[in-house]
mmCIF file of C-alpha atoms and ligand atoms in Angstrom:
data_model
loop_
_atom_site.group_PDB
_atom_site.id
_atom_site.type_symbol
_atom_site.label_atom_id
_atom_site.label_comp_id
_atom_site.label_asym_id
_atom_site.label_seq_id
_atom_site.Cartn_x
_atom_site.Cartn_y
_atom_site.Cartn_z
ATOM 1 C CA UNK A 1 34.445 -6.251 -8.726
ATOM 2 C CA UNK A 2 30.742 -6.791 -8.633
ATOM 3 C CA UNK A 3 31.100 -9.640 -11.037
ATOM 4 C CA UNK A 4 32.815 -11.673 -8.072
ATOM 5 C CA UNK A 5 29.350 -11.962 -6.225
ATOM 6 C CA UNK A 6 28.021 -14.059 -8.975
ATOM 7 C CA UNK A 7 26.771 -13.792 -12.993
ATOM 8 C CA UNK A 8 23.278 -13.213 -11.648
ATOM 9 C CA UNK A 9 23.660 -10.614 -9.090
ATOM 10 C CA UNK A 10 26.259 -8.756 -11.466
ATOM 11 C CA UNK A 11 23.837 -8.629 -14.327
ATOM 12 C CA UNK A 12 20.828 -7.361 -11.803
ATOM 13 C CA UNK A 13 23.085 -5.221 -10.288
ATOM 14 C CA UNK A 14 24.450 -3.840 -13.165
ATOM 15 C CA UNK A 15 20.754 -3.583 -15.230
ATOM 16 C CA UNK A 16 19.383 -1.355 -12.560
ATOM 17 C CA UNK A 17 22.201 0.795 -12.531
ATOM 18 C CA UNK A 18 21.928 1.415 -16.714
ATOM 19 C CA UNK A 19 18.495 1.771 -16.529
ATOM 20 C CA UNK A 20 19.122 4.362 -13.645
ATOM 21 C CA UNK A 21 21.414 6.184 -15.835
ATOM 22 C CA UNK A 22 19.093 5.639 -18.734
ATOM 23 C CA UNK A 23 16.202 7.511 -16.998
ATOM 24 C CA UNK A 24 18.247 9.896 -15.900
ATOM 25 C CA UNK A 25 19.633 10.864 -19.087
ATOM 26 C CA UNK A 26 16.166 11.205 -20.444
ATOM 27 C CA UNK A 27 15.044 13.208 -17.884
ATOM 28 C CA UNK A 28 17.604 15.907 -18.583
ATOM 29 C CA UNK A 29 16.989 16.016 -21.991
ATOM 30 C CA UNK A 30 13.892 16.057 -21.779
ATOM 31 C CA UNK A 31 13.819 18.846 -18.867
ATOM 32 C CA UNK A 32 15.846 21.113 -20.916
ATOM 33 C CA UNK A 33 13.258 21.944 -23.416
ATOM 34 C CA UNK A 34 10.573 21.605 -20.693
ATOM 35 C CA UNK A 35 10.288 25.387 -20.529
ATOM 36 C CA UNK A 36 10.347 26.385 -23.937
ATOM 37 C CA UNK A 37 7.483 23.623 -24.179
ATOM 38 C CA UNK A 38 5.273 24.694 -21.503
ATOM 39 C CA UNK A 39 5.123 21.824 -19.950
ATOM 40 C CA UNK A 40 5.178 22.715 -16.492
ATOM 41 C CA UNK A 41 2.272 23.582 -14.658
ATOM 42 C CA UNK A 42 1.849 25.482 -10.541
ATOM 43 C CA UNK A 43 -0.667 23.682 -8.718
ATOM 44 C CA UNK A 44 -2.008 25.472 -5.383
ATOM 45 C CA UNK A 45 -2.663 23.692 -1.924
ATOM 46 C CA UNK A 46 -4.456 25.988 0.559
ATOM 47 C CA UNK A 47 -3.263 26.489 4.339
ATOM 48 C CA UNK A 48 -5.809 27.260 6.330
ATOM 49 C CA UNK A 49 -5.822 29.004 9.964
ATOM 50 C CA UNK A 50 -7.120 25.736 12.157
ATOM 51 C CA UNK A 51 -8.576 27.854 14.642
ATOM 52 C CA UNK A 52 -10.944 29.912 12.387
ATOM 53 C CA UNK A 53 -10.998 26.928 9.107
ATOM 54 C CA UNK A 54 -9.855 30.611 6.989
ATOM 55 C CA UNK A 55 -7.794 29.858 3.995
ATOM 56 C CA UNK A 56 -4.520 31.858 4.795
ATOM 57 C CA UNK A 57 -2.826 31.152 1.789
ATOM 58 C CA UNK A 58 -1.778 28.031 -0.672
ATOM 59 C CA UNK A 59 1.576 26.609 -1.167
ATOM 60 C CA UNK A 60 2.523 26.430 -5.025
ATOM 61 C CA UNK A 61 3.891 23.104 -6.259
ATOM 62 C CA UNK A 62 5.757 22.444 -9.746
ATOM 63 C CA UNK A 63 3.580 19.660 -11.859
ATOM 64 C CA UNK A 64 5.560 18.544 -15.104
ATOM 65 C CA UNK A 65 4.126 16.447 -17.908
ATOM 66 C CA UNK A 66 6.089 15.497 -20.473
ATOM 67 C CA UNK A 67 5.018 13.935 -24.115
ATOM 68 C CA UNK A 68 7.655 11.081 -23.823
ATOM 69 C CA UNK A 69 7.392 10.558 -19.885
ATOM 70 C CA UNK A 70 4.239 12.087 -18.688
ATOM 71 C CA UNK A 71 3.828 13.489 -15.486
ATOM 72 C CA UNK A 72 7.513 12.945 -13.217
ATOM 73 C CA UNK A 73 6.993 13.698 -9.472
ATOM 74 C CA UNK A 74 9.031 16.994 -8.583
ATOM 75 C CA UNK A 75 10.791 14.353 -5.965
ATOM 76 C CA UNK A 76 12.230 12.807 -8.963
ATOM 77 C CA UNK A 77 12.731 15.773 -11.529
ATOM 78 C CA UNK A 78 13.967 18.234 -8.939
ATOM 79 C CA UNK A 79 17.180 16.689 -7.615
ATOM 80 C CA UNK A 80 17.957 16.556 -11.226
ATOM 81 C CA UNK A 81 17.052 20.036 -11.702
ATOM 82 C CA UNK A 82 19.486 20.973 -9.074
ATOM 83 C CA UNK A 83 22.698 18.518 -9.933
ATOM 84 C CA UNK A 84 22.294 20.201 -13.563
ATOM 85 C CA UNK A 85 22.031 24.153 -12.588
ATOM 86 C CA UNK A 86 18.452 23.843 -14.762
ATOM 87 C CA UNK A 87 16.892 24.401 -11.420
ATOM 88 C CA UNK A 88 17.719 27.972 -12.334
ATOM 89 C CA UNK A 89 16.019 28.244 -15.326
ATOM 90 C CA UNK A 90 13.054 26.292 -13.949
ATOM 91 C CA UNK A 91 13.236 28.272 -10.573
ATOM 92 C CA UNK A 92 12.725 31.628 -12.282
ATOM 93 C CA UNK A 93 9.544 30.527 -14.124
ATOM 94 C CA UNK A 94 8.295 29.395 -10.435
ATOM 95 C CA UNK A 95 9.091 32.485 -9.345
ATOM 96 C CA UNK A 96 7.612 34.723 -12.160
ATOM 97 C CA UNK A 97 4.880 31.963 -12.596
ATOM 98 C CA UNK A 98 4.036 32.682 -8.525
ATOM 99 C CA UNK A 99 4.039 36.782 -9.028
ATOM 100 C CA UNK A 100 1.954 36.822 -12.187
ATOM 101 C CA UNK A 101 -0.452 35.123 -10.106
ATOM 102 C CA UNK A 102 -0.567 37.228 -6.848
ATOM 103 C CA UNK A 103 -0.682 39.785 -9.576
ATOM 104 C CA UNK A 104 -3.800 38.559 -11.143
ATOM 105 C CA UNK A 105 -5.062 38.096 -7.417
ATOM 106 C CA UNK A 106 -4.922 41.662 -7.095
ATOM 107 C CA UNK A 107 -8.341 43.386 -6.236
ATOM 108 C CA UNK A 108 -10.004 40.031 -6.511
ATOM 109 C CA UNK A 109 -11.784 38.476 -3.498
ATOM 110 C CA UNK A 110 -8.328 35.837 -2.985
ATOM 111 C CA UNK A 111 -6.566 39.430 -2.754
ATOM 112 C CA UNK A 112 -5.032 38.752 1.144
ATOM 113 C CA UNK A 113 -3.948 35.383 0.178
ATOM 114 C CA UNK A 114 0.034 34.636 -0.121
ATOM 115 C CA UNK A 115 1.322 32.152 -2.164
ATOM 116 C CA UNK A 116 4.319 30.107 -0.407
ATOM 117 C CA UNK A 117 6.871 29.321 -3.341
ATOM 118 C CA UNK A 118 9.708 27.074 -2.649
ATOM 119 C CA UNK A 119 13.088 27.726 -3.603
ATOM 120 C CA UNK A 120 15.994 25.660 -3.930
ATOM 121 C CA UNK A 121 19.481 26.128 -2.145
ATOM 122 C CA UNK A 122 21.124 26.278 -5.654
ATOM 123 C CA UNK A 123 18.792 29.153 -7.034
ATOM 124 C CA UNK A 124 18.822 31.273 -3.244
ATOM 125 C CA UNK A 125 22.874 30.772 -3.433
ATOM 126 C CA UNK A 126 22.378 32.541 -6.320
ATOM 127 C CA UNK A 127 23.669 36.658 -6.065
ATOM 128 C CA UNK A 128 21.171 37.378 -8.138
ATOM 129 C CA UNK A 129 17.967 35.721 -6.868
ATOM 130 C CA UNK A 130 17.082 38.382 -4.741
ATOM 131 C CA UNK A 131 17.400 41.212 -6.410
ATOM 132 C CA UNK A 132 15.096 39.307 -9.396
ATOM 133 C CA UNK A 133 12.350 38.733 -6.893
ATOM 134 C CA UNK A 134 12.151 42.498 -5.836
ATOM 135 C CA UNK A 135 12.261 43.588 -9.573
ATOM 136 C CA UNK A 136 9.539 41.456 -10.335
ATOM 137 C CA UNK A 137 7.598 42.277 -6.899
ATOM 138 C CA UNK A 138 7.882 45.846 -7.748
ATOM 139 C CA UNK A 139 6.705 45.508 -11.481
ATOM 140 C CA UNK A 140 3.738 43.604 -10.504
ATOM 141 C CA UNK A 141 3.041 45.973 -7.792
ATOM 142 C CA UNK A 142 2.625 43.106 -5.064
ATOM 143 C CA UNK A 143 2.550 43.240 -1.636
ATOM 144 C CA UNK A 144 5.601 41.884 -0.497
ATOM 145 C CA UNK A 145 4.073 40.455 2.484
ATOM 146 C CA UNK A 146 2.229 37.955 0.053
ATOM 147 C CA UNK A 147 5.255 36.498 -1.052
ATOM 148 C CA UNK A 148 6.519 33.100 1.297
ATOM 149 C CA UNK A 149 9.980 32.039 0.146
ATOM 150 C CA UNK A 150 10.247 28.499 1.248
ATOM 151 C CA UNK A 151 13.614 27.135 2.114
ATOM 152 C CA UNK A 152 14.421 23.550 3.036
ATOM 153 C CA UNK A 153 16.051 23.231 6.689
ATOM 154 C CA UNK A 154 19.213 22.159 4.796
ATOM 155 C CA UNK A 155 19.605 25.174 3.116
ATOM 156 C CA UNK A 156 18.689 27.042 6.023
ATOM 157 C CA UNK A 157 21.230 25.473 7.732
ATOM 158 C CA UNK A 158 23.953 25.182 5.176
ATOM 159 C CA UNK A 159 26.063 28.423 5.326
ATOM 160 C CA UNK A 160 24.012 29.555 8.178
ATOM 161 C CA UNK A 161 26.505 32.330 8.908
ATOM 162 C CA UNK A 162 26.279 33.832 5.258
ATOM 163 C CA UNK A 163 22.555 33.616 5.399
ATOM 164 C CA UNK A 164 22.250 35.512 8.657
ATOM 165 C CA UNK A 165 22.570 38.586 6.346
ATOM 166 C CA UNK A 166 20.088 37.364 3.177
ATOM 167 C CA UNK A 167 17.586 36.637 6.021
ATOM 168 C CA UNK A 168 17.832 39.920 7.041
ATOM 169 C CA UNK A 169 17.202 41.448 3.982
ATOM 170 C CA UNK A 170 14.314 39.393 2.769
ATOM 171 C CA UNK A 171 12.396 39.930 6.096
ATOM 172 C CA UNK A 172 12.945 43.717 5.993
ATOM 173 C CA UNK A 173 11.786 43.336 2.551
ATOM 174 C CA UNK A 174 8.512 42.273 4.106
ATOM 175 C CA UNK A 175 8.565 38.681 2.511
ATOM 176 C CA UNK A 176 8.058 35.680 4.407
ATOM 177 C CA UNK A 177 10.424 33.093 5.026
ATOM 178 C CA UNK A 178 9.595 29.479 5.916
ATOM 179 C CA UNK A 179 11.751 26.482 6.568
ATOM 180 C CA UNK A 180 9.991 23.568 5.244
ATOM 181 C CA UNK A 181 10.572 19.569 6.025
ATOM 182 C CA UNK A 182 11.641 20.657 9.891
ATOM 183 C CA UNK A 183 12.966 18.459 11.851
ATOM 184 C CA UNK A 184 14.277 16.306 9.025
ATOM 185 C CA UNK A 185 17.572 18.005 8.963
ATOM 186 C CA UNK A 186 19.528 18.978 11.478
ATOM 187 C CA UNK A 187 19.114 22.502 13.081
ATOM 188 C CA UNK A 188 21.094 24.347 15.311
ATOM 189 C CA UNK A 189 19.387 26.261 17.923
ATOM 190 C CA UNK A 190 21.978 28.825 17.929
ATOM 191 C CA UNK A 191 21.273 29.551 14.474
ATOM 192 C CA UNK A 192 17.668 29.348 14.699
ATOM 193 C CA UNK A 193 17.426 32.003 17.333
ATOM 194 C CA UNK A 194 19.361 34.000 15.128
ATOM 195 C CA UNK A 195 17.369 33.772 12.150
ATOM 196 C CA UNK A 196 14.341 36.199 11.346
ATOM 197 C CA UNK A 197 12.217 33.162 10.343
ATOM 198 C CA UNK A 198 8.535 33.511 9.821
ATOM 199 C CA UNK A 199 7.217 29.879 9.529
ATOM 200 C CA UNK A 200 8.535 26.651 10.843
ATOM 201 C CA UNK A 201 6.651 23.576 8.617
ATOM 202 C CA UNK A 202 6.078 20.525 10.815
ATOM 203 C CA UNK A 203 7.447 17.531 8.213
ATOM 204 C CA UNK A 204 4.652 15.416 6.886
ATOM 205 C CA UNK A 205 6.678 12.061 8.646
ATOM 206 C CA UNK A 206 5.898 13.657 12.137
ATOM 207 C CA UNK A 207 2.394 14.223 11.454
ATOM 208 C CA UNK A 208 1.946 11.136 9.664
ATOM 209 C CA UNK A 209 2.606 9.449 13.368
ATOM 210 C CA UNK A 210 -0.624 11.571 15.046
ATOM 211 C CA UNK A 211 -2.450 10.696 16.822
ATOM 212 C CA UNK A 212 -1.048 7.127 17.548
ATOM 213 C CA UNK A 213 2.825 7.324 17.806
ATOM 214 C CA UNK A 214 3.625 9.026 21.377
ATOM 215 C CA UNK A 215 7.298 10.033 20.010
ATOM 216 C CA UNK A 216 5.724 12.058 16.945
ATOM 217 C CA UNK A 217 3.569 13.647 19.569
ATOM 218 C CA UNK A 218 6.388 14.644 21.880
ATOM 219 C CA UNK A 219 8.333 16.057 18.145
ATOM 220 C CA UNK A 220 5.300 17.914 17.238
ATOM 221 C CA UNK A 221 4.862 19.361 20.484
ATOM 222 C CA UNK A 222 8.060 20.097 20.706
ATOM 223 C CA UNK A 223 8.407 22.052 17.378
ATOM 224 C CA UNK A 224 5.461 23.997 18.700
ATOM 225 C CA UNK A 225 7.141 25.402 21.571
ATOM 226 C CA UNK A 226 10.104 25.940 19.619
ATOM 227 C CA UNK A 227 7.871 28.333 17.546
ATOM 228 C CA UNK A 228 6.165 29.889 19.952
ATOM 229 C CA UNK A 229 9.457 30.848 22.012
ATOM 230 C CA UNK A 230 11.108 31.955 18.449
ATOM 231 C CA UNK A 231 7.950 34.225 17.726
ATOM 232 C CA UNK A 232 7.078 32.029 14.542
ATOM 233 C CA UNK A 233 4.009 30.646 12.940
ATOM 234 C CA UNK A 234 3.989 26.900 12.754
ATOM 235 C CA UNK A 235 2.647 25.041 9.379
ATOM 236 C CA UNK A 236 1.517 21.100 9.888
ATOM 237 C CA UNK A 237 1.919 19.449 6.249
ATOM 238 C CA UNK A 238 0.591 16.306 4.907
ATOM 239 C CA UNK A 239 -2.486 16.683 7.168
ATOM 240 C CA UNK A 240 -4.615 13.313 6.094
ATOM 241 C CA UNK A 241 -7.188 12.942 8.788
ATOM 242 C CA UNK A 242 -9.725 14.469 10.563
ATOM 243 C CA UNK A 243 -7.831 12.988 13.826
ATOM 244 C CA UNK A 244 -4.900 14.554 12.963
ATOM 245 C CA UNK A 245 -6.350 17.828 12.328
ATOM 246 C CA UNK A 246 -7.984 17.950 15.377
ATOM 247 C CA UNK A 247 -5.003 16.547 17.715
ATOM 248 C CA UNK A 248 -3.094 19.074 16.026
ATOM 249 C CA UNK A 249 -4.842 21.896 16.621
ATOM 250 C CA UNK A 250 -5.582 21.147 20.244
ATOM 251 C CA UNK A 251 -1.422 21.031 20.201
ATOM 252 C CA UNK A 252 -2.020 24.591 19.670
ATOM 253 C CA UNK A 253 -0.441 24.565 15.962
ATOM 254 C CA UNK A 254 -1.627 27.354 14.129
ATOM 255 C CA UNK A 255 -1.874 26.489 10.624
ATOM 256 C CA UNK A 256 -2.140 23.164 8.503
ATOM 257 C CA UNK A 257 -2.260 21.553 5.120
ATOM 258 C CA UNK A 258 -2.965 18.594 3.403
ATOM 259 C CA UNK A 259 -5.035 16.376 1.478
ATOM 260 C CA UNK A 260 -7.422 16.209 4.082
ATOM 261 C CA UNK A 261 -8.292 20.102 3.619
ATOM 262 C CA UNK A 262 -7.108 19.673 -0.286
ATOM 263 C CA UNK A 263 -4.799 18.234 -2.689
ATOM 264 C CA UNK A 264 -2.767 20.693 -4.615
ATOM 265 C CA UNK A 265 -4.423 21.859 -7.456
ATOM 266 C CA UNK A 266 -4.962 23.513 -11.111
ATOM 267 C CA UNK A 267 -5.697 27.468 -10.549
ATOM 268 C CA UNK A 268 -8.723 27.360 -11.694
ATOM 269 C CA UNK A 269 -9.943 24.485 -9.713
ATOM 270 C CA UNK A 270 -8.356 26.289 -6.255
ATOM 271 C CA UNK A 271 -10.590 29.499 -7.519
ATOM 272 C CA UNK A 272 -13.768 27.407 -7.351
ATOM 273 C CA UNK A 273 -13.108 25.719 -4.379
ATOM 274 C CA UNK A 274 -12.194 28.463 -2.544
ATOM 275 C CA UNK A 275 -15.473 30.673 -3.600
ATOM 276 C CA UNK A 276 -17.465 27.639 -2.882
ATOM 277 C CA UNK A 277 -15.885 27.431 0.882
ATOM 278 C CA UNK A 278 -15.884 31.259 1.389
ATOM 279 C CA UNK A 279 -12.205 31.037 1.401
ATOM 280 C CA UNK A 280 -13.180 28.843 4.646
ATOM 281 C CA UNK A 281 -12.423 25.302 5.039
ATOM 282 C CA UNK A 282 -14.718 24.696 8.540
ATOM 283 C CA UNK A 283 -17.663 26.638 6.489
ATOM 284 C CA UNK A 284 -18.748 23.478 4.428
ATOM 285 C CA UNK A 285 -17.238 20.640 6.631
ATOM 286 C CA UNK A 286 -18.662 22.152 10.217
ATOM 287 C CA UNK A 287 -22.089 19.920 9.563
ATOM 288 C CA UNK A 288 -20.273 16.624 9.513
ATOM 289 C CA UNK A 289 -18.752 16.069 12.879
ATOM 290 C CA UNK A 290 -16.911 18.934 13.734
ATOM 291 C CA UNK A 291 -17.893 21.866 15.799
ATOM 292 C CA UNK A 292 -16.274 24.778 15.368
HETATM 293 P P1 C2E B 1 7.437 20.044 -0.100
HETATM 294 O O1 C2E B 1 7.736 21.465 -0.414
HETATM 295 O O2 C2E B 1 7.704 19.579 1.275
HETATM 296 O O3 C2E B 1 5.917 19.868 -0.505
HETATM 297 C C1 C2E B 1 5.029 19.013 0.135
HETATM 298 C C2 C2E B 1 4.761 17.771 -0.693
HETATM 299 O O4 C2E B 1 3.812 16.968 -0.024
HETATM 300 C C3 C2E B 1 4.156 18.044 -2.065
HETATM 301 O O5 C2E B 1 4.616 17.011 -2.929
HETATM 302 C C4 C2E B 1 2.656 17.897 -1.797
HETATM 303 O O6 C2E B 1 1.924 17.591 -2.962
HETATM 304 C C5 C2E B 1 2.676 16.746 -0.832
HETATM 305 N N1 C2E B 1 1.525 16.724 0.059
HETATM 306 C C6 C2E B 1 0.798 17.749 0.544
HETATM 307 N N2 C2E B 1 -0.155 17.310 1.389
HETATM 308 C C7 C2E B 1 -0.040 15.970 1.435
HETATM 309 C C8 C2E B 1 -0.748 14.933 2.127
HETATM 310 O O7 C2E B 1 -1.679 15.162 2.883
HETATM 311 N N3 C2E B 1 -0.314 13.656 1.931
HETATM 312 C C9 C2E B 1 0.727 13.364 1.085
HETATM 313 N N4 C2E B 1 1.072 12.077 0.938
HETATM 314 N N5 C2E B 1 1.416 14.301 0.431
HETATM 315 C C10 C2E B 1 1.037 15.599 0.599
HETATM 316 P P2 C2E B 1 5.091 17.327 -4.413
HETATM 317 O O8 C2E B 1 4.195 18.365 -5.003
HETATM 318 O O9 C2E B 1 5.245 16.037 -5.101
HETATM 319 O O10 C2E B 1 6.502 18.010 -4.190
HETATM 320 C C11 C2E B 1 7.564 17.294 -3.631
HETATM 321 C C12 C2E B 1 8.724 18.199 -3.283
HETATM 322 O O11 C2E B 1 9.294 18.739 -4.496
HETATM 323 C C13 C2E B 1 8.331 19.418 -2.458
HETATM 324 O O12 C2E B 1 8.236 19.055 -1.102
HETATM 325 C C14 C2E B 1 9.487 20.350 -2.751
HETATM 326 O O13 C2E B 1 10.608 20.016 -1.975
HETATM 327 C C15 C2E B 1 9.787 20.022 -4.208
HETATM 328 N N6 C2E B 1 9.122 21.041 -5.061
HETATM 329 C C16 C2E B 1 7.836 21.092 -5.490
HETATM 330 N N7 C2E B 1 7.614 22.190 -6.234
HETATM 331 C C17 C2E B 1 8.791 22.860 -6.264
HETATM 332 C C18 C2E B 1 9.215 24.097 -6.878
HETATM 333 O O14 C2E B 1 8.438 24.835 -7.499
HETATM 334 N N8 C2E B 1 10.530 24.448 -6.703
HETATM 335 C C19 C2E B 1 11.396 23.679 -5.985
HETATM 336 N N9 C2E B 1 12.682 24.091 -5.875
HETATM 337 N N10 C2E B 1 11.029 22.525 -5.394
HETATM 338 C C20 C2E B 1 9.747 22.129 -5.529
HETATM 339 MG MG1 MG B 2 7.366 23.219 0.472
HETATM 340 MG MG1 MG B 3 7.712 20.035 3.099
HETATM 341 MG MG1 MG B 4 9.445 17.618 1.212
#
């Protein structure tokens, strides 16, 4: 059919699409051995308390370099992932990856920190995901409460009234549960008010819009209140600016991260940064313009 609209647009057309599929097939082949290769690597971004500048916690984000295709963007490798069922596979390192690490944590100075992991709807529909993570919590001898499971708002939403129950059972567990990218998907309120939640994560688009767009002003504030009335916490990602730290905080949003308080990053390098800021972001930065 395409080849109606022309030689030219049929061969352009039809490139893009092989090379598409191309990439994609290498990425899958490549991602199956991934594992067994080490190639993926956690990196940690810190979320800090903007009233106080105290490092709360850190999100943990999948880097993947491969020999052939060097580093892929999780954007890219994850959908994949997911389409595949590898996302399992690759899920449960994350997850042991994440409680090694809050294991290593323990009786260290970073001790009270939690580590946010995110999970995707194919691994938490899963029967057996939960059950894994409390084997492994209980082996490492973890505080549950340092344990954030991160959920999209899709799959929050997506068989809301079978999650009802898994909520449930994670929260009395003691483990946090955030829904990242709000306000990108579509919630119902209904179901919202009936979900133990612990965090709601402002998406980065909204807070990409502060201080200058009114509407993603009016969103954010919003979101706040939604929080507030639900008894959660509310997490601003993809904080860039000083501006929109500020505006954001005098919003009355709680916590915030970003590349403006850090990029994600290697272990090691969030272990020296955080000793050098006394686990507190305000500590080092309170001399430029801010006071605190
Ligand atoms: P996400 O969970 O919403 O993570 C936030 C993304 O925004 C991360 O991208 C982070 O590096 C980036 N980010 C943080 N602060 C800033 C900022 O100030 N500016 C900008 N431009 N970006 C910022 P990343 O690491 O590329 O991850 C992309 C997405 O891939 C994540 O979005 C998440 O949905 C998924 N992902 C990452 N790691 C995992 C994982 O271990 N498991 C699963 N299932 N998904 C993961
Ligand atoms: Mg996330
Ligand atoms: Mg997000
Ligand atoms: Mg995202």
């Amino acid at each position: 059919k395409s080849k109606e609209l022309g030689k030219n647009t049929y061969s352009i057309y039809h490139d893009s699409m092989e090379e598409d599929l191309a990439e994609r097939i290498l990425i899958e082949k490549q991602l199956r051995n991934a594992i067994y290769n080490r190639e993926f690597t956690l990196a940690y971004q810190p979320q800090i308390n903007l009233k106080t500048g105290q490092v709360i916690g850190v999100e943990a984000l999948i880097r993947w370099n491969n020999p052939i295709l060097g580093f892929v963007s999780p954007n890219k490798f994850i959908p994949i992932a997911e389409e595949t069922n590898l996302i399992l596979d690759i899920g449960e390192w994350v997850t042991q990856t994440c409680i090694q690490q809050l294991k290593a944590w323990k009786n260290t100075r970073f001790d009270s920190l939690h580590i946010a992991m995110n999970v995707s709807s194919v691994q938490f529909e899963n029967i057996q995901y939960l059950s894994f993570v409390n084997k492994l919590m209980e082996n490492a001898g973890v505080d549950n409460h340092r344990l954030e499971i991160e959920l999209t708002e899709r799959t929050v939403m997506n068989n809301a009234d079978e999650n009802i129950a898994r909520f449930n059972q994670i929260r009395a567990k003691g483990f946090g549960l955030s829904v990242d990218d709000f306000g990108t998907g579509y919630s119902s309120l209904s179901y919202l008010k009936k979900f133990p939640l612990s965090v709601l994560k402002i998406d980065k688009t909204f807070v990409d819009g502060i201080p200058q767009e009114e509407e993603d002003i009016s969103i954010a504030t919003a979101i706040l209140n939604l929080a507030q009335s639900l008894n959660m916490n509310a997490v601003a990602e993809g904080v860039e600016t000083l501006e929109q730290l500020e505006y954001l905080r005098s919003l009355g949003c709680n916590f915030a991260q970003g590349y403006y308080i850090s990029r994600p990053v290697p272990i090691k390098e969030l272990e020296e940064w955080l000793t050098h800021n006394n686990s507190n972001f305000y500590q080092n930065n309170s001399s430029e313009s801010l006071e605190y």
